[in-house]
Coordinates of C-alpha atoms in Angstrom, one line a residue:
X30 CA 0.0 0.0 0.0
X31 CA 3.1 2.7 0.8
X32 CA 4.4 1.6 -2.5
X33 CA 1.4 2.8 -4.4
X34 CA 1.1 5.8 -2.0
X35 CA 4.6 6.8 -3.4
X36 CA 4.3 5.8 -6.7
X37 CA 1.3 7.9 -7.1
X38 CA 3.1 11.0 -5.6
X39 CA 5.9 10.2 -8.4
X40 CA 3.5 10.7 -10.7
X41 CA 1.4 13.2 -9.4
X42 CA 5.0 15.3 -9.0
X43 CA 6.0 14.6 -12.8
X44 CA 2.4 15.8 -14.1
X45 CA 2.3 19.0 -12.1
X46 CA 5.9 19.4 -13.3
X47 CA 5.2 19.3 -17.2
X48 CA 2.2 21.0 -16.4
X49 CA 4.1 23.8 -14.9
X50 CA 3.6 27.0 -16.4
X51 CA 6.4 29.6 -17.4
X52 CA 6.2 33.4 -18.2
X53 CA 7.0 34.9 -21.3
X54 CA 10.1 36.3 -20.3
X55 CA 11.1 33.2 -19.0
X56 CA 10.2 31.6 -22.0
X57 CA 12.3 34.5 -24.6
X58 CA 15.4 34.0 -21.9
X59 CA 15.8 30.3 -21.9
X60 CA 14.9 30.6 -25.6
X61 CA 17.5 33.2 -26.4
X62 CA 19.8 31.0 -24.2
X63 CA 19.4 27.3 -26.3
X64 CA 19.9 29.4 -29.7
X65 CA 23.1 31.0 -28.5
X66 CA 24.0 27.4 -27.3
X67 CA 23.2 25.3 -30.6
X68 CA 24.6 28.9 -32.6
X69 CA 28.1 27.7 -30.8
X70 CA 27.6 24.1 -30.2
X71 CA 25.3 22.6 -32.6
X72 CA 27.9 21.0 -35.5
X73 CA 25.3 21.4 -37.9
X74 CA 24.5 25.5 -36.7
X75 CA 28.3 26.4 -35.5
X76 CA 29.3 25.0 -38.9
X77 CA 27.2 27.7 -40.7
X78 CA 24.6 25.3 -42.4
X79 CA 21.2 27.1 -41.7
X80 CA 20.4 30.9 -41.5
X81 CA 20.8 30.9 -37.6
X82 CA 18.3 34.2 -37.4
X83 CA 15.8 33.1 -39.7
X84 CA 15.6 30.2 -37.6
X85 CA 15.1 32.2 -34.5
X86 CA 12.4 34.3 -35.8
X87 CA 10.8 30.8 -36.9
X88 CA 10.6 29.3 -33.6
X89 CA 9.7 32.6 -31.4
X90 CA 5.8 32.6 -32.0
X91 CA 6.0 28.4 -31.5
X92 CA 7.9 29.2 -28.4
X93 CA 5.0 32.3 -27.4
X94 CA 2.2 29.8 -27.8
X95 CA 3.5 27.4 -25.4
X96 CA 1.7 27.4 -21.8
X97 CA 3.8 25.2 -20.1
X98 CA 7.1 23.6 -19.4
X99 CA 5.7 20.2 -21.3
X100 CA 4.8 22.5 -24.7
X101 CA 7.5 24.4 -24.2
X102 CA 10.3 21.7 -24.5
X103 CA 8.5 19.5 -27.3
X104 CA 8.7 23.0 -29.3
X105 CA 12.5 23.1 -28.2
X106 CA 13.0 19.2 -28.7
X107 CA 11.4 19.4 -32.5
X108 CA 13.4 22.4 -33.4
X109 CA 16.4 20.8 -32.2
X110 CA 15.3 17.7 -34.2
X111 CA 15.1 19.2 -37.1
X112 CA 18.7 20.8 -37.2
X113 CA 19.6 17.5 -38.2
X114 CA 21.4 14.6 -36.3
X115 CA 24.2 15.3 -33.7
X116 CA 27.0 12.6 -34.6
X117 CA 28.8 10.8 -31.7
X118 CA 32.3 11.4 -31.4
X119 CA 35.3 9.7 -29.5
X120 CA 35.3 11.3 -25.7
X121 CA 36.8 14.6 -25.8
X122 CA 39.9 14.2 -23.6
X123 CA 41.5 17.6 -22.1
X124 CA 44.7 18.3 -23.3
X125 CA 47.1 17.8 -19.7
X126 CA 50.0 20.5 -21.3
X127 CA 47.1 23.2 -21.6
X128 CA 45.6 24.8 -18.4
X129 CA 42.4 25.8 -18.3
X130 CA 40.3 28.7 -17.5
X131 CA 36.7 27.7 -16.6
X132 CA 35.5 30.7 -14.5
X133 CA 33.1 31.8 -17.1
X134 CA 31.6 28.2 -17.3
X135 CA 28.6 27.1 -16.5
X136 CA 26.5 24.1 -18.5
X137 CA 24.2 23.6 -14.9
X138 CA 21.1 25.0 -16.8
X139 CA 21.3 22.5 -19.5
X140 CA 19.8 20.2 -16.9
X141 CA 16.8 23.0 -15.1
X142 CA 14.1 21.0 -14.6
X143 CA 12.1 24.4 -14.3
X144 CA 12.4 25.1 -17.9
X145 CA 13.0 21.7 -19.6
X146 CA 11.8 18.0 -20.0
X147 CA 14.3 15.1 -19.4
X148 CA 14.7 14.0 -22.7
X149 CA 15.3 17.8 -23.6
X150 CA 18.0 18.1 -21.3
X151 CA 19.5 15.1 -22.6
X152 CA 19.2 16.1 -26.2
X153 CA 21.3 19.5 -24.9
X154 CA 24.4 17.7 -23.2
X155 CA 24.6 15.3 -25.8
X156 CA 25.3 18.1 -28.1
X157 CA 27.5 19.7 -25.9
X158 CA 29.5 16.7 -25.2
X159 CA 29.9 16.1 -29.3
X160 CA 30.1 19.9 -29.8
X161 CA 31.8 21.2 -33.1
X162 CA 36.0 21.2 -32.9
X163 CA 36.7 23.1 -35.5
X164 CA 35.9 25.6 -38.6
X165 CA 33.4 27.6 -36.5
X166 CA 31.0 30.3 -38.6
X167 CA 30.6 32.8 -36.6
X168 CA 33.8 33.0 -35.2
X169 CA 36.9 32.8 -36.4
X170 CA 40.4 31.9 -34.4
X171 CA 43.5 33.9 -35.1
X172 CA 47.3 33.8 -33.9
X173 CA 47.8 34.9 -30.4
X174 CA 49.8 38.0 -30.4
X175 CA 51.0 40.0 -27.1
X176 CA 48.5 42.0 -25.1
X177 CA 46.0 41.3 -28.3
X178 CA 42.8 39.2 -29.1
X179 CA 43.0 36.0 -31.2
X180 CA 39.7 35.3 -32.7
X181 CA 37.0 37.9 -34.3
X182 CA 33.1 37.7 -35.2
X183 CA 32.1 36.4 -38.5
X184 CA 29.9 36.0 -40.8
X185 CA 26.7 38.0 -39.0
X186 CA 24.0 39.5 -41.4
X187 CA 23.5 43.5 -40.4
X188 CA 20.6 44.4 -41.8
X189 CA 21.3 47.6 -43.0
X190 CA 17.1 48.2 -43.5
X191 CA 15.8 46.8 -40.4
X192 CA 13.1 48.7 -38.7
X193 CA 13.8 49.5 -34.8
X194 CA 9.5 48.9 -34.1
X195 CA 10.0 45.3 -34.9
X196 CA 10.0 43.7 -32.1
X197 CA 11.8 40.2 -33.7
X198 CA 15.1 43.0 -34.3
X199 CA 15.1 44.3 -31.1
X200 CA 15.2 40.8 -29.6
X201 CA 17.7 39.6 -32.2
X202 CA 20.1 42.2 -30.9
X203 CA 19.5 41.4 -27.2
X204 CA 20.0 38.0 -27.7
X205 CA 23.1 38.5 -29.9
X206 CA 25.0 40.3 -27.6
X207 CA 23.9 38.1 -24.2
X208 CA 25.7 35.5 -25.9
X209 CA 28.5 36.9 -27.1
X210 CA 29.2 38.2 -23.9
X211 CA 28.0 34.3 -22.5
X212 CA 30.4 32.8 -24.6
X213 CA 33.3 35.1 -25.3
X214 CA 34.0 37.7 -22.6
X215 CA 36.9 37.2 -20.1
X216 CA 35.5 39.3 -17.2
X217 CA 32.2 37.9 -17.2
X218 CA 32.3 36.5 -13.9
X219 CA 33.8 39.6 -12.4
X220 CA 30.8 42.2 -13.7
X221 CA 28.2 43.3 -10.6
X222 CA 25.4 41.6 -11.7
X223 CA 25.0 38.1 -12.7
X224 CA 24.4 37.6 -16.6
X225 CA 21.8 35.2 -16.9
X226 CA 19.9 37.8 -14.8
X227 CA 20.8 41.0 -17.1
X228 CA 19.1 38.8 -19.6
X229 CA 15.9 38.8 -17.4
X230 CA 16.1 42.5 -16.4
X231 CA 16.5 43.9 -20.0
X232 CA 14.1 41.3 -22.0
X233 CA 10.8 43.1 -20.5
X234 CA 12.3 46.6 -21.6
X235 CA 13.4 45.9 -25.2
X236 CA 10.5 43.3 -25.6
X237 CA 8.1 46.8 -25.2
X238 CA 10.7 49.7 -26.3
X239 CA 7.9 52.2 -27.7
X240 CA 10.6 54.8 -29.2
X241 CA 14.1 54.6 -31.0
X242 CA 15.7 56.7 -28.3
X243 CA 14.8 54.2 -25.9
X244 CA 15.9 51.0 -27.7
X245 CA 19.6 52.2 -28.5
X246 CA 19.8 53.6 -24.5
X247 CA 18.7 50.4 -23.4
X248 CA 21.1 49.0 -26.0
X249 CA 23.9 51.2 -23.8
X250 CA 22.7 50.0 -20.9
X251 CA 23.2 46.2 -21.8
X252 CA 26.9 47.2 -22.6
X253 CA 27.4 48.9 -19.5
X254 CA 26.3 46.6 -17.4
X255 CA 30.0 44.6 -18.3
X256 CA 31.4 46.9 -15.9
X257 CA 34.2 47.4 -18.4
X258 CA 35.9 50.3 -19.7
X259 CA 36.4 49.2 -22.9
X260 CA 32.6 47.9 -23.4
X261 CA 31.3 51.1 -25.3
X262 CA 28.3 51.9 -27.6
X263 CA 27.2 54.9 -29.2
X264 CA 25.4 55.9 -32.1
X265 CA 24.1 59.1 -33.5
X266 CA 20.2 58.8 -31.9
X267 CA 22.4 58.8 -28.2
X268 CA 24.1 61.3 -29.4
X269 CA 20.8 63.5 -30.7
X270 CA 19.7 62.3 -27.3
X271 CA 22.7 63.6 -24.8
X272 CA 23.2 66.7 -27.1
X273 CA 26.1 67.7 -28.8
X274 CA 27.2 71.2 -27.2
X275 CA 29.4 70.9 -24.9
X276 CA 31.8 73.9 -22.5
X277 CA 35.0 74.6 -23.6
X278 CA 36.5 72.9 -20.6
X279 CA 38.4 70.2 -19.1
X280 CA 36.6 69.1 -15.7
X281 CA 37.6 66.3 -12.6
X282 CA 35.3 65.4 -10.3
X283 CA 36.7 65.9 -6.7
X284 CA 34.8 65.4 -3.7
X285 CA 31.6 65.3 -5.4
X286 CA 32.4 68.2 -7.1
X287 CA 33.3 69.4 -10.5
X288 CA 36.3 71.6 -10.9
X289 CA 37.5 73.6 -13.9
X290 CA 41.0 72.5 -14.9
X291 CA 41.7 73.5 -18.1
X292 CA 40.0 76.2 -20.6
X293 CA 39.8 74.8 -24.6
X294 CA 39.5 78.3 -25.6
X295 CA 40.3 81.7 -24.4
X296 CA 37.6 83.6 -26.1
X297 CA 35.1 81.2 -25.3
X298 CA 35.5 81.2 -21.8
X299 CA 35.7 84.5 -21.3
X300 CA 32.1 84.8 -22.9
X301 CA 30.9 82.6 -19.8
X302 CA 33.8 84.1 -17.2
X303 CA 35.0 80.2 -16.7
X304 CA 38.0 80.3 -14.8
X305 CA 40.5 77.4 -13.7
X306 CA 39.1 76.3 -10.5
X307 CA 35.5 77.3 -10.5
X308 CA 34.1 74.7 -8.7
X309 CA 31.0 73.9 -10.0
X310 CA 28.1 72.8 -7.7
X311 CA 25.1 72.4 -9.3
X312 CA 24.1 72.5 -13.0
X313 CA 20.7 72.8 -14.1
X314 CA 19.2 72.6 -10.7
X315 CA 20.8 69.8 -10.1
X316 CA 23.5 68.5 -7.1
X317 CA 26.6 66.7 -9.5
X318 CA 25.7 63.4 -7.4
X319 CA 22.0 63.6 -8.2
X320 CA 23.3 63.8 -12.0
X321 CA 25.8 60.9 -11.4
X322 CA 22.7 58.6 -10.1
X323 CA 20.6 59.6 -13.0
X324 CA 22.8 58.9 -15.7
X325 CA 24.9 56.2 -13.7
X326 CA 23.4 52.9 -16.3
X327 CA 24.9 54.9 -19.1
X328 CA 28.4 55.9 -17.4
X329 CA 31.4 53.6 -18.8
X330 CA 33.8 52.3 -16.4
X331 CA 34.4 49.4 -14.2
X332 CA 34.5 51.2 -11.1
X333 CA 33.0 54.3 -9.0
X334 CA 36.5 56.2 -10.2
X335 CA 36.2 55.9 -13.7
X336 CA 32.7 56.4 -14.1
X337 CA 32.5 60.2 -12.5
X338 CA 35.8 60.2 -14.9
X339 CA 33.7 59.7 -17.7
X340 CA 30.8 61.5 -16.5
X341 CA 31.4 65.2 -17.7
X342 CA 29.4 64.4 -21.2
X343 CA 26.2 63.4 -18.9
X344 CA 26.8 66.5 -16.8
X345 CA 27.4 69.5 -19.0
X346 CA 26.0 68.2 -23.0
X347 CA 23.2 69.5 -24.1
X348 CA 20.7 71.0 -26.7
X349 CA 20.4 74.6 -25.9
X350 CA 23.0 76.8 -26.4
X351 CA 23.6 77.3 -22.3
X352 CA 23.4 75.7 -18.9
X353 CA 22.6 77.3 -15.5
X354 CA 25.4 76.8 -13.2
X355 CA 26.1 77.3 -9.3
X356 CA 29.6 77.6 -8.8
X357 CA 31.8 78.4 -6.3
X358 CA 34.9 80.5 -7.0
X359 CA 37.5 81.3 -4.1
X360 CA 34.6 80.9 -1.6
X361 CA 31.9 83.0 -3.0
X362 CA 28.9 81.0 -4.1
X363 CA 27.4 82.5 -7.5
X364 CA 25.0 81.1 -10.1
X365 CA 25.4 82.0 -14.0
X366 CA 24.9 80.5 -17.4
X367 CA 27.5 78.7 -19.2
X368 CA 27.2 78.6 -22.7
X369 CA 27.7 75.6 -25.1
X370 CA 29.3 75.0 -28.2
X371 CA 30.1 72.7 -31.1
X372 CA 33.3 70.4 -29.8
X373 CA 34.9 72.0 -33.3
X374 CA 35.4 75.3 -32.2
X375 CA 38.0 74.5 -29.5
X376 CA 40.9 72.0 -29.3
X377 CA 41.3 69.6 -26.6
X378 CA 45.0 69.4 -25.2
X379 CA 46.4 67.9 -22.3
X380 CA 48.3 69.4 -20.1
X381 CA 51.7 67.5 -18.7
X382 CA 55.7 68.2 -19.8
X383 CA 57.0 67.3 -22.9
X384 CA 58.3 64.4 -24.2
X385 CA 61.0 64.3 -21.7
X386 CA 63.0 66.8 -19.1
X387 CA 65.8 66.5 -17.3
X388 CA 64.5 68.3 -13.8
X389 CA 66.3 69.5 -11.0
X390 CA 68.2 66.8 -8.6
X391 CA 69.5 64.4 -11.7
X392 CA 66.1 63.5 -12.0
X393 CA 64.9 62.3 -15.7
X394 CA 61.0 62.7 -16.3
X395 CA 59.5 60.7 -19.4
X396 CA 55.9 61.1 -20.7
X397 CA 55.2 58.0 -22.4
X398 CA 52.2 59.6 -23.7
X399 CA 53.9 61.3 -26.2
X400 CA 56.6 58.9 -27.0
X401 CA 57.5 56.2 -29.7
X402 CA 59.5 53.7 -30.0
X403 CA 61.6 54.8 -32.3
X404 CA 62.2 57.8 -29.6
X405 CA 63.5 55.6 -27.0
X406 CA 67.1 55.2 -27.9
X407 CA 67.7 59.0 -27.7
X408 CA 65.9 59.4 -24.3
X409 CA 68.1 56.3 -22.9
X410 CA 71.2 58.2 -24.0
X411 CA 70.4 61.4 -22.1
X412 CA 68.7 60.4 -19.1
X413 CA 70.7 56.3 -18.2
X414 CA 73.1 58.5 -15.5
X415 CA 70.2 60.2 -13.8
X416 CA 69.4 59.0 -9.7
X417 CA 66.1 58.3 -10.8
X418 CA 63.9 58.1 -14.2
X419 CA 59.8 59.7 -13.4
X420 CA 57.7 57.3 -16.5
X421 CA 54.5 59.2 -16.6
X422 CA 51.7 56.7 -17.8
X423 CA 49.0 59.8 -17.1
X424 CA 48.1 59.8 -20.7
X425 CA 48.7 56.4 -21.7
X426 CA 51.6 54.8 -23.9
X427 CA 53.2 53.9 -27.3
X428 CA 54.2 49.9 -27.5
X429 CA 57.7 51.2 -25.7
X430 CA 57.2 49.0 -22.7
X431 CA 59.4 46.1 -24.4
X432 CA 62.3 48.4 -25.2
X433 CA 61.9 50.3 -21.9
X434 CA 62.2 47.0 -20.0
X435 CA 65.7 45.9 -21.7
X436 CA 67.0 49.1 -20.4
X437 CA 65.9 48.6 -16.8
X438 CA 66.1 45.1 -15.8
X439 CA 69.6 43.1 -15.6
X440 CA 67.6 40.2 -16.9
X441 CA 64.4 38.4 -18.3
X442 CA 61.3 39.1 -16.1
X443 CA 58.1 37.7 -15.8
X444 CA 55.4 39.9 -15.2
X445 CA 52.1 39.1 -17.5
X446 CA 49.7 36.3 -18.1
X447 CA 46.6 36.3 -20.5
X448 CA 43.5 33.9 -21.3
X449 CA 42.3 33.4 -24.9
X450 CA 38.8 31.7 -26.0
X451 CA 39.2 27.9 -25.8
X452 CA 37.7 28.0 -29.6
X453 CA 36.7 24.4 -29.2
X454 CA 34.7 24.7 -26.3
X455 CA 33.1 28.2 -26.0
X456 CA 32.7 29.9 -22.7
X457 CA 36.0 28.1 -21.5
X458 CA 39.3 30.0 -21.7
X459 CA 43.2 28.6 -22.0
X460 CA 46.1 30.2 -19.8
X461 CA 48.8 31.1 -22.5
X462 CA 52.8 30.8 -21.3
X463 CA 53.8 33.8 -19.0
X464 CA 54.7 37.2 -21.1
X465 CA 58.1 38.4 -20.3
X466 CA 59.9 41.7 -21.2
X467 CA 63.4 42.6 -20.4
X468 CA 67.0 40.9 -21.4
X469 CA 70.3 39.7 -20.1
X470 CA 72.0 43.2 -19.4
X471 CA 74.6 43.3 -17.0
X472 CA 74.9 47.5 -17.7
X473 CA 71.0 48.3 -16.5
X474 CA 69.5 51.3 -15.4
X475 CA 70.8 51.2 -11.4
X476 CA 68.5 54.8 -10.6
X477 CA 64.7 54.7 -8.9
X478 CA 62.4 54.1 -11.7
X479 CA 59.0 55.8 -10.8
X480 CA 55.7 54.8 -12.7
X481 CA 53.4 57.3 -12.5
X482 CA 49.1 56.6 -12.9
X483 CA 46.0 57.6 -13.0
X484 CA 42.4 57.3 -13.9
X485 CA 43.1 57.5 -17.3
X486 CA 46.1 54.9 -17.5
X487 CA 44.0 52.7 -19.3
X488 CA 44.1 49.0 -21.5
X489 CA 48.3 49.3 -23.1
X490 CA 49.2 52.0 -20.7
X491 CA 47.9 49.5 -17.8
X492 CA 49.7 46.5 -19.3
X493 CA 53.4 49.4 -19.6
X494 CA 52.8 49.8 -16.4
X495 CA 53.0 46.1 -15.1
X496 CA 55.8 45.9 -17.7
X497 CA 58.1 48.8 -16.2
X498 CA 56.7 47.2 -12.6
X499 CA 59.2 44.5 -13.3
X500 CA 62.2 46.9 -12.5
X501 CA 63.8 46.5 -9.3
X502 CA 63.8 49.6 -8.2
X503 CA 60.2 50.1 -9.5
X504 CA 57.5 52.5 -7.5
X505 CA 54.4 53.1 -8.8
X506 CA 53.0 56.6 -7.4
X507 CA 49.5 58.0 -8.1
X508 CA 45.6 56.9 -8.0
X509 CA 43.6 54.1 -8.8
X510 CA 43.7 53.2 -13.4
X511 CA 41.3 52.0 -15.4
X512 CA 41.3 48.7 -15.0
X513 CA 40.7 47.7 -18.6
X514 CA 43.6 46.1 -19.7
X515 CA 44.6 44.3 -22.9
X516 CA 42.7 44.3 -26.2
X517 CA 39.4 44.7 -27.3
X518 CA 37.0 42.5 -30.0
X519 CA 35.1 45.2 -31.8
X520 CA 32.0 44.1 -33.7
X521 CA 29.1 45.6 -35.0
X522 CA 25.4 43.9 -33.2
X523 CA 23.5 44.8 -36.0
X524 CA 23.6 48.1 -38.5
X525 CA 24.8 50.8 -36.7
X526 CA 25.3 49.5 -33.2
X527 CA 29.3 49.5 -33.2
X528 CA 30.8 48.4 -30.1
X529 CA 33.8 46.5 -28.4
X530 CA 34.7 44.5 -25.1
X531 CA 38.0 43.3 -23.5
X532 CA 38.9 40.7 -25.8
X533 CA 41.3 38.4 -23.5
X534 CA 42.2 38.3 -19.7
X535 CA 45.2 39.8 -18.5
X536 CA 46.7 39.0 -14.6
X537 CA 49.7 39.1 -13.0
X538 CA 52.2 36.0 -12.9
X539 CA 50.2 34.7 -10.1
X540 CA 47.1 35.5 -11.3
X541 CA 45.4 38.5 -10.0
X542 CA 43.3 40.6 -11.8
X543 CA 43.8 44.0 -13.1
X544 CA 40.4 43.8 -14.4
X545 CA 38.2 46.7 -13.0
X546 CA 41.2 46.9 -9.9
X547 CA 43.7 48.3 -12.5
X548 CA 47.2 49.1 -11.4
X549 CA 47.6 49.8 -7.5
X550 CA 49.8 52.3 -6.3
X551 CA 52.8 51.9 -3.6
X552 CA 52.2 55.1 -2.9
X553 CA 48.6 56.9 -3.2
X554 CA 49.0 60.6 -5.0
X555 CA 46.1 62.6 -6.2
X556 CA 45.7 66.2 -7.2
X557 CA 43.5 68.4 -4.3
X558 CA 41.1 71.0 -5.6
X559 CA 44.1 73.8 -4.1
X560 CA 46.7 72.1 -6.4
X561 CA 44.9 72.2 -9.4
X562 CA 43.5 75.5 -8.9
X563 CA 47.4 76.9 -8.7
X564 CA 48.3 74.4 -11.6
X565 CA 50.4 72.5 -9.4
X566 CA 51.4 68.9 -10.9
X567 CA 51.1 66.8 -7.2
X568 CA 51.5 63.4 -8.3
X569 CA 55.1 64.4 -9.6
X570 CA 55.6 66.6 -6.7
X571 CA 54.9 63.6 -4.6
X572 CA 57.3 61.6 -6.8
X573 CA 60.3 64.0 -6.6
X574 CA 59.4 64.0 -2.4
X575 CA 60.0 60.2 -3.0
X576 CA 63.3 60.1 -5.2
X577 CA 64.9 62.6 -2.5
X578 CA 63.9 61.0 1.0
X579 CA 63.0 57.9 0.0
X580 CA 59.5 58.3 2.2

């Protein structure tokens, strides 16, 4: 009698379970979810032999009628049916001279009993465990090169004449991107929010997108949400959005605060009395944080630093050709309007040294911002009997890390290690050897070498700076950088939606991350609102301080 008591609960279990019913977004995410799969896994899709959107705007009303788990996975099971058969291959054995990077992995929902029958979740690993090997479509592997990506997108139709209000578009760019983010990026399990739930916040929103403005922001705000500097999007309805005018100014948030730093044109600013170091407090009405937590699912960066870095555009662009301000300048609280203007009537320069000085005390100061390689060879010569060489990394760098790091090690140093796409099993990654820079050289560079960084040390500048870290007399002075390092995969989603994302990993020998942590200073260095205000350069300051005490 227990034994049909049980056996009727087993049954009575199984029934409500294909019974189960799922909601539509549950339904378009587990959907978008098995076509990226079988897009990447599937010999007979991976290998190019159907029209891989056309068949995902075929089974999306199938998959909208269904009512229940049971519907839902016979429509799955008879699409994947009719891709053709999935041939059995010998067992794929793991290579024991490669090491493998499986953060990003995760086959678990292959088996959810939420979303799938038994025999559908069967179907699904058996494709994954005889997954394609080789000659992908839609990607294609190249050679490995230093600090750069190996593989690129292929073969993805564009449609140059698609129209934003269909619906079948909008959710062929979503799921696009989800997957090549599922399947391809490095960082993935390192971004805020888990992916597989940015796939259920954003399907409501672009599933009902009523205007074009508001499918390409939500567009940004899927890229954003990689927490990556080099994950950007923009097209010309953001722009038409955000506005074009903008102050002739350079601006840096400190404090909360926006100070003037730099004016891009004389005339200009004297038609809106902009000074260096008006501190700007408010701008149209509103407190600079209340702006940053408006526009915060739009601001680039993988960290609170870089996104008020990148948040001047959000803060001061505009339509109209001025902007009520409330500023404060030496004390006195004011309000007045700043007017706006096309970016082409000023030029945008930075302000650091030269290429290189020789300062006071011996001291050699490089900006490798505005050197080449070619430039090196000269600068060695001047500056190799200084007590100390200042590499400023403030604006970035020109591929001179290799030749830099001949002249200041006395020999071979390890001090880079990357992950590439495991082509033959997407979403897995492979460890390549450990990068090294420097030579045998018994006549090295004996002075302090002194890396200076910032917020805008970012991607080749990050990876010079872990290069020239390998000195032994290597300091690194100055503030928390952008912690987007390597190179980038850039790719279009569909027709006019251009965008990028880191394109392989990048730690240290020992395998931390400079991913959205950057470069970390010895010594911490930032400019204060009184420095900049009488143009003082603080971070070098701080470095000279260091060179001549030693503290």
């Amino acid at each position: 009698m227990q034994k049909i008591f049980f056996f009727t609960l087993f049954l009575f279990f199984q029934i409500s379970q294909a019974q189960q019913s799922l909601t539509e977004t549950e339904k378009l995410a587990t959907t978008a979810k098995v076509w990226g799969f079988l897009k990447y896994y599937h010999p007979n899709v991976a290998s190019g032999k159907y029209d891989w959107d056309k068949e995902l705007f075929t089974i999306l009303p199938q998959v909208e009628k269904a009512k229940s788990k049971k519907e839902f996975s016979e429509v799955v099971e008879n699409w994947i049916t009719s891709l053709g058969e999935v041939k059995k291959v010998e067992p794929i054995i793991l290579s024991s001279e490669i090491k493998y990077f499986d953060k990003n992995l995760n086959a678990a929902w292959l088996n959810n009993p939420h979303f799938f029958s038994k025999s559908l979740s069967e179907k699904l690993t058996f494709i994954l465990e005889n997954r394609l090997q080789s000659n992908h479509f839609y990607y294609r592997k190249g050679e490995p090169k230093p600090d750069a990506i190996s593989y690129e997108f292929s073969n993805e139709i564009k449609y140059p004449e698609y129209d934003w209000k269909d619906r079948k578009f909008r959710l062929l760019a979503l799921f696009r991107y989800w997957n090549y983010v599922e399947y391809f990026f490095p960082y993935k399990y390192l971004m805020d929010q888990n992916w597989d739930d940015v796939l259920y916040e954003m399907l409501p929103k672009f599933n009902t997108a009523s205007t074009e403005v508001e499918y390409h922001l939500l567009m940004r705000e899927l890229v954003i949400k990689l927490n990556d500097l080099h994950a950007f999007l923009g097209t010309k309805v953001m722009l038409e959005k955000f506005g074009r005018l903008q102050i002739p100014a350079r601006v840096r948030i400190v404090d909360d605060q926006v100070l003037i730093t730099q004016v891009f044109s004389d005339s200009l600013a004297k038609i809106s009395d902009i000074r260096v170091g008006d501190i700007i407090i408010k701008v149209g009405g509103k407190t600079i944080p209340e702006i940053l937590k408006e526009s915060r699912r739009y601001l680039d960066g993988g960290n609170d630093v870089l996104r008020a870095s990148n948040s001047w555009y959000h803060i001061f662009n505009g339509h109209t050709d001025s902007v009520k301000v409330e500023y404060n300048r030496e004390g006195k609280v004011s309000e007045k309007y700043i007017y706006r203007h096309s970016a082409k009537l000023f030029r945008k320069t930075n302000k650091l040294l030269g290429q290189w000085e020789l300062l006071d005390g011996n001291i050699g100061y490089v900006n490798l911002g505005e050197v080449y390689p070619e430039d090196i060879n000269n600068i060695i010569a001047k500056l190799k009997s200084t007590k100390a060489i200042v590499f400023d990394l403030r604006l970035g760098a020109h591929d001179t890390n290799y030749i830099l790091a001949e002249f200041l090690n006395p020999e071979p140093k390890e001090f880079a290690k990357f992950i590439d796409p495991d082509v033959t099993y997407p979403g897995r990654f492979i460890w390549r050897e450990t990068e090294m820079c420097g030579k045998t050289n018994p006549d090295y560079y004996k002075g302090k070498v002194i890396v200076l960084v910032n917020e805008n040390t970012q991607s080749h500048g990050e990876y010079s700076a872990m290069c020239l870290q390998s000195a032994p007399n290597a300091t690194v002075i100055g503030s928390q950088t952008a912690g987007a390092d390597g190179g980038v995969i850039r790719f279009e989603i569909l027709e006019g939606f251009n965008t990028q994302f880191s394109g392989l990993g990048v730690f240290y020998p020992d395998g931390r991350e400079t991913q959205r942590i950057g470069i970390v200073p010895d010594i911490e260095a930032k400019p204060t609102i009184l420095g900049l205000r009488e143009g003082k350069d603080e971070v070098l300051e701080r470095a000279i301080q260091f060179i001549e005490t030693g503290k």
